[in-house]
XYZ file of C-alpha atoms in Angstrom:
407
model
C 0.000 0.000 0.000
C 1.231 3.490 -0.844
C 1.319 5.970 2.018
C 1.714 9.483 0.564
C 3.370 10.835 3.713
C 6.135 8.230 3.601
C 9.259 9.003 1.603
C 9.788 6.958 -1.544
C 12.840 4.739 -0.841
C 13.881 5.076 -4.502
C 16.142 8.032 -5.257
C 16.507 9.434 -8.760
C 20.101 10.718 -8.604
C 23.329 9.912 -6.810
C 23.179 13.449 -5.425
C 19.887 12.569 -3.740
C 21.526 9.443 -2.270
C 24.241 11.710 -0.887
C 21.663 14.082 0.596
C 19.838 11.202 2.303
C 23.127 9.777 3.579
C 23.999 13.133 5.102
C 20.618 13.280 6.863
C 20.902 9.710 8.160
C 24.533 9.495 9.285
C 26.222 11.069 12.311
C 28.295 14.066 11.268
C 31.687 12.423 11.856
C 30.707 9.276 9.930
C 29.438 11.326 6.990
C 32.653 13.370 7.034
C 34.617 10.177 6.426
C 32.742 9.758 3.117
C 33.331 13.236 1.728
C 36.730 14.075 3.154
C 39.682 14.758 0.895
C 43.192 15.724 1.910
C 44.226 19.298 2.705
C 42.034 21.890 0.938
C 40.053 19.252 -0.980
C 40.979 20.492 -4.452
C 41.352 17.043 -5.996
C 37.947 15.607 -4.978
C 36.273 18.707 -6.419
C 38.237 18.446 -9.648
C 37.388 14.741 -9.896
C 33.714 15.636 -10.297
C 33.935 19.079 -11.909
C 36.207 17.907 -14.735
C 33.451 15.737 -16.180
C 31.313 18.833 -16.756
C 34.053 20.317 -18.957
C 33.595 17.443 -21.417
C 30.616 17.990 -23.708
C 28.690 15.369 -25.670
C 28.206 15.571 -29.443
C 24.825 13.797 -29.903
C 23.092 12.840 -33.156
C 19.582 13.922 -34.117
C 18.613 10.681 -35.884
C 19.886 7.187 -36.598
C 19.722 6.035 -33.000
C 20.183 2.352 -32.244
C 18.001 -0.160 -30.427
C 18.698 -2.307 -28.528
C 21.976 -1.199 -26.942
C 24.663 -3.411 -25.431
C 26.196 -2.173 -22.170
C 28.036 -5.394 -21.274
C 31.785 -5.893 -21.214
C 34.407 -7.917 -19.348
C 37.211 -7.020 -16.942
C 40.154 -9.392 -16.481
C 38.153 -12.153 -18.135
C 35.050 -11.680 -15.965
C 31.866 -10.867 -17.968
C 29.853 -8.018 -16.402
C 26.506 -6.511 -17.376
C 27.711 -2.909 -17.231
C 31.172 -1.280 -17.136
C 30.921 -0.229 -13.478
C 32.794 -2.061 -10.705
C 32.654 -1.643 -6.947
C 35.882 0.002 -5.824
C 37.346 -1.272 -2.537
C 36.757 1.098 0.391
C 37.766 0.773 4.047
C 35.737 0.040 7.182
C 32.132 0.850 6.271
C 30.502 2.381 9.352
C 27.618 3.697 7.268
C 25.589 0.469 7.586
C 25.971 -2.652 9.765
C 25.766 -4.998 6.747
C 28.685 -3.134 5.180
C 30.512 -4.964 2.404
C 28.101 -7.916 2.479
C 25.236 -5.674 1.373
C 27.440 -4.137 -1.312
C 28.611 -7.539 -2.578
C 25.028 -8.813 -2.828
C 23.956 -5.676 -4.670
C 26.838 -5.999 -7.142
C 25.983 -9.667 -7.727
C 22.321 -8.803 -8.272
C 23.318 -6.251 -10.918
C 25.892 -8.497 -12.566
C 29.141 -6.778 -11.703
C 32.384 -7.181 -9.759
C 32.896 -6.521 -6.063
C 36.175 -4.951 -4.952
C 36.958 -5.751 -1.304
C 39.397 -3.695 0.742
C 42.033 -5.150 3.054
C 40.574 -2.716 5.595
C 37.010 -4.004 5.070
C 34.770 -4.739 8.037
C 33.665 -8.146 6.681
C 35.816 -11.251 6.033
C 36.812 -12.061 2.465
C 35.300 -15.544 2.823
C 31.827 -14.122 3.495
C 32.067 -11.470 0.788
C 33.301 -13.906 -1.874
C 30.429 -16.225 -0.953
C 27.992 -13.336 -1.512
C 29.567 -12.404 -4.860
C 31.564 -15.016 -6.754
C 33.257 -12.263 -8.760
C 35.177 -10.622 -5.928
C 38.525 -8.870 -6.424
C 40.656 -8.574 -3.279
C 42.525 -5.327 -2.671
C 45.876 -5.365 -0.887
C 47.790 -2.474 0.645
C 51.548 -2.703 1.043
C 51.416 -3.134 4.798
C 53.172 -5.465 7.195
C 55.905 -7.934 6.316
C 56.111 -9.876 3.065
C 55.132 -12.976 5.043
C 52.008 -11.120 6.239
C 51.124 -10.187 2.668
C 51.643 -13.720 1.406
C 49.329 -15.022 4.144
C 46.658 -12.480 3.170
C 46.949 -13.324 -0.516
C 46.759 -17.053 0.230
C 43.631 -16.466 2.290
C 41.972 -14.378 -0.441
C 42.881 -16.951 -3.093
C 41.453 -19.763 -0.960
C 38.247 -17.766 -0.477
C 37.820 -17.573 -4.252
C 38.984 -14.036 -5.080
C 39.313 -13.742 -8.860
C 41.957 -10.989 -8.981
C 44.250 -8.919 -6.787
C 44.064 -5.110 -6.703
C 47.311 -3.600 -5.401
C 46.800 -0.097 -3.994
C 50.122 1.590 -3.337
C 49.367 5.319 -3.702
C 48.037 6.025 -0.217
C 49.665 8.866 1.744
C 46.946 9.859 4.211
C 47.144 13.533 5.187
C 45.999 14.838 8.548
C 46.161 18.410 7.240
C 42.510 18.709 6.241
C 40.747 22.057 6.211
C 37.612 20.567 7.790
C 39.482 18.227 10.156
C 40.239 14.547 9.808
C 37.206 12.234 9.793
C 36.640 10.243 12.961
C 35.992 6.511 12.762
C 35.195 4.831 16.109
C 37.505 1.980 17.085
C 34.536 -0.004 18.346
C 30.797 0.549 18.255
C 30.633 0.052 22.029
C 28.881 1.929 24.839
C 31.853 4.262 25.300
C 31.815 5.235 21.637
C 28.048 5.663 21.714
C 28.295 8.014 24.689
C 31.051 10.029 22.997
C 29.026 10.233 19.792
C 25.760 10.828 21.674
C 25.278 14.464 20.544
C 25.588 13.356 16.911
C 23.706 10.072 17.274
C 20.781 11.640 19.139
C 19.701 13.435 15.987
C 20.305 10.340 13.803
C 18.161 7.692 15.576
C 17.615 5.533 12.473
C 21.354 4.939 12.085
C 21.637 3.980 15.768
C 18.625 1.663 15.489
C 20.180 -0.173 12.532
C 23.357 -0.832 14.517
C 21.428 -1.805 17.636
C 19.471 -4.418 15.656
C 22.757 -5.837 14.354
C 24.084 -6.253 17.887
C 26.573 -3.366 17.535
C 29.491 -5.333 16.038
C 33.070 -4.131 16.369
C 34.595 -2.156 13.506
C 37.719 -4.203 12.941
C 39.707 -5.230 9.861
C 39.219 -9.033 9.881
C 41.138 -9.566 6.631
C 44.309 -8.385 8.371
C 43.838 -10.828 11.251
C 46.979 -12.941 11.755
C 46.585 -16.708 12.220
C 45.696 -17.333 15.836
C 45.523 -13.604 16.625
C 42.905 -10.897 16.878
C 41.724 -8.669 14.049
C 43.164 -5.138 14.320
C 41.003 -2.069 14.538
C 41.045 0.360 11.608
C 43.617 2.564 13.285
C 45.652 -0.461 14.315
C 45.801 -1.420 10.634
C 46.661 2.161 9.737
C 49.538 2.133 12.257
C 50.916 -1.038 10.648
C 50.828 0.676 7.254
C 52.684 3.699 8.675
C 55.455 1.429 9.935
C 55.906 -0.414 6.628
C 58.623 0.872 4.250
C 57.082 1.942 0.906
C 57.314 -0.545 -1.990
C 59.610 -0.388 -5.005
C 58.809 -1.438 -8.564
C 60.621 -4.683 -7.795
C 58.127 -5.172 -4.961
C 55.252 -4.627 -7.391
C 56.652 -7.383 -9.594
C 57.085 -9.593 -6.513
C 53.422 -9.053 -5.580
C 52.289 -9.964 -9.076
C 54.351 -13.165 -9.061
C 53.294 -14.174 -5.533
C 49.615 -13.708 -6.405
C 49.975 -15.718 -9.588
C 46.602 -14.679 -11.024
C 45.033 -11.603 -12.566
C 46.675 -8.475 -11.169
C 45.545 -4.825 -11.190
C 47.645 -1.855 -10.041
C 45.426 0.932 -8.695
C 46.448 4.569 -8.274
C 48.225 5.320 -11.564
C 48.212 8.962 -12.722
C 51.440 9.128 -14.765
C 52.258 7.757 -18.209
C 55.697 6.584 -17.112
C 54.186 4.712 -14.156
C 51.667 3.076 -16.494
C 54.540 1.849 -18.654
C 56.346 0.531 -15.563
C 53.141 -1.346 -14.650
C 53.280 -3.048 -18.057
C 56.911 -3.990 -17.438
C 56.005 -5.368 -13.989
C 53.463 -7.720 -15.581
C 50.219 -6.042 -14.514
C 47.097 -7.203 -16.350
C 45.212 -3.974 -15.606
C 45.632 -0.560 -14.047
C 43.161 1.895 -12.599
C 43.841 5.548 -13.311
C 43.103 6.949 -9.868
C 44.091 9.584 -7.315
C 42.544 7.696 -4.396
C 39.422 9.837 -4.511
C 41.412 12.901 -3.498
C 42.467 11.293 -0.206
C 46.102 11.124 -1.241
C 48.123 14.102 -2.482
C 45.935 17.176 -2.865
C 46.045 19.138 -6.153
C 46.727 15.940 -8.090
C 44.680 16.368 -11.295
C 41.303 14.704 -11.727
C 41.563 11.070 -12.818
C 39.603 11.765 -16.007
C 42.231 14.341 -17.042
C 45.021 11.771 -16.655
C 43.133 8.974 -18.419
C 43.539 9.791 -22.155
C 47.364 10.007 -22.265
C 47.665 6.791 -20.251
C 45.112 4.945 -22.385
C 46.953 6.067 -25.529
C 50.284 4.880 -24.132
C 49.397 1.439 -22.751
C 45.775 0.675 -23.640
C 46.846 -1.938 -26.166
C 49.021 -3.743 -23.603
C 46.748 -4.045 -20.562
C 43.234 -3.129 -19.457
C 42.813 0.486 -18.370
C 40.151 1.348 -15.799
C 39.445 4.642 -14.061
C 38.010 5.725 -10.737
C 37.336 9.106 -9.185
C 34.330 11.410 -9.452
C 31.795 9.108 -11.147
C 28.339 10.382 -10.185
C 26.157 9.647 -13.221
C 25.932 7.388 -16.237
C 27.122 10.171 -18.513
C 30.389 10.243 -16.562
C 30.815 6.528 -17.283
C 30.247 7.149 -21.002
C 32.847 9.932 -21.048
C 35.432 7.736 -19.333
C 34.839 4.943 -21.849
C 35.055 7.412 -24.730
C 38.480 8.514 -23.459
C 39.861 4.995 -23.324
C 38.698 3.296 -20.120
C 37.449 -0.268 -20.348
C 35.332 0.276 -17.226
C 35.110 2.520 -14.169
C 35.137 1.890 -10.438
C 32.887 3.730 -7.975
C 33.401 4.451 -4.276
C 31.541 7.331 -2.645
C 28.514 6.878 -4.906
C 27.707 3.374 -3.686
C 28.557 4.246 -0.059
C 25.915 6.979 -0.161
C 23.458 4.447 -1.558
C 24.405 1.992 1.201
C 23.861 4.654 3.861
C 20.552 5.731 2.354
C 18.945 2.326 1.909
C 21.301 -0.612 2.482
C 21.669 -3.202 -0.271
C 18.675 -1.780 -2.138
C 20.333 1.643 -2.094
C 23.495 0.246 -3.710
C 21.374 -1.469 -6.360
C 19.596 1.865 -6.858
C 22.925 3.603 -7.562
C 23.985 0.935 -10.042
C 20.610 1.175 -11.785
C 20.967 4.964 -12.082
C 24.404 4.609 -13.645
C 23.106 1.969 -16.042
C 20.191 4.157 -17.137
C 22.365 7.225 -17.564
C 24.924 5.270 -19.570
C 22.227 3.796 -21.787
C 20.824 7.276 -22.396
C 24.254 8.546 -23.448
C 24.869 5.605 -25.788
C 21.426 6.187 -27.318
C 21.930 9.908 -27.826
C 25.345 9.385 -29.367
C 23.883 6.988 -31.944
C 25.671 3.815 -30.867
C 24.526 0.235 -30.412
C 27.276 -0.674 -27.938
C 29.524 0.934 -25.344
C 32.453 -0.430 -27.344
C 31.672 2.108 -30.091
C 32.231 5.104 -27.798
C 35.206 7.257 -28.753
C 36.628 10.757 -28.660
C 34.506 11.829 -31.632
C 31.551 11.663 -29.223
C 32.998 14.470 -27.103
C 34.043 18.082 -27.327
C 37.278 18.154 -25.363
C 38.483 21.648 -24.413
C 42.058 22.580 -25.146
C 44.327 21.868 -22.190
C 41.893 19.430 -20.578
C 44.301 16.483 -20.468
C 47.163 16.149 -17.999
C 49.915 13.995 -19.563
C 51.834 13.536 -16.313
C 55.118 11.703 -16.737
C 54.937 11.768 -20.539
C 57.914 12.702 -22.645
C 57.466 16.337 -23.572
C 59.493 18.689 -25.673
C 61.487 21.039 -23.483
C 59.950 24.528 -23.460
C 61.714 27.193 -25.480
C 63.306 29.782 -23.263
C 62.959 33.383 -24.320
C 66.005 35.502 -23.674
C 65.309 38.693 -21.791
C 67.259 41.693 -23.009
C 68.496 43.707 -20.085
C 68.859 47.451 -20.310
């Protein structure tokens, strides 16, 4: 029965999912979803850059039906949108399990973070096409144990994320993630939680589980908290390109390197044996004023797109953004904040809602551009302003210096 005074659980845009997430979540939890490092220039550019690209639609000759399916690392998917791995998901007690089920229901791949709040065994059982993401943290023996565990659970590929350099210098303050959802945390968060009773009720029904990182749990030991895992990462010497090659060999299966923004790094990824890369700036949580991912994509796709699969993540909010990324050389995109807002707004159904919105928007773009398949998208479908691309790390002709005549 329809009750006109009850809000429709369906939302029509990702922006509406974000608005509902902001209304439902405690302030500090919501801040963890929108935060970027320092002044937040990169997260803004990630989204704003898409608006600088303009479509060149046709007036007639449109195609029906349209094919939105593709494959990533040999896995067939119904649309070119993957779930990007994100850390401890305090936005909903079902966390990554709800996301994995939603991705499976919509026929796409689930990316699971090392810092996830749910075990890889449970997530892989919920979505057979799960990719496991590994940070360079701990000893090599620790990493081998984690890869062995993910492989045994059925993970289809490894995503190596090496670009993280978390900054505490944030203009709005660093987001706060509780170590445990216990009484002490509830009391401390009481002023925020009091005005977000639905969020508290969801966690109370789930028995208020701890927010730990179970995929970093050592054999016979306890799972670390998020900040315990973060401390381990801080104490681990950064990896070299030889370490990247070691990771690829130790995994032995399909291997993606996430966080590439430079052409020279993309070429090094090819040399290291990567099967795929994701052009990414870590959602703006890494080094602020790094260009938007979509600006870095075309030069990288031109340089290595015939040697490995090129994906992109950062700033995807609508299906048109997906179409633009594909037109500039991406095989598929990965989403993070968008699905987390959907999860916060309406659990698994909210994540499915976000994926449906992206599918519909992508289909609309393919229709308007006169194509029958996403594989026909190309640069001729866009007006690209001069100076839009950022060919970081590409070989460039040295600038001509103009001599200044002194009086």
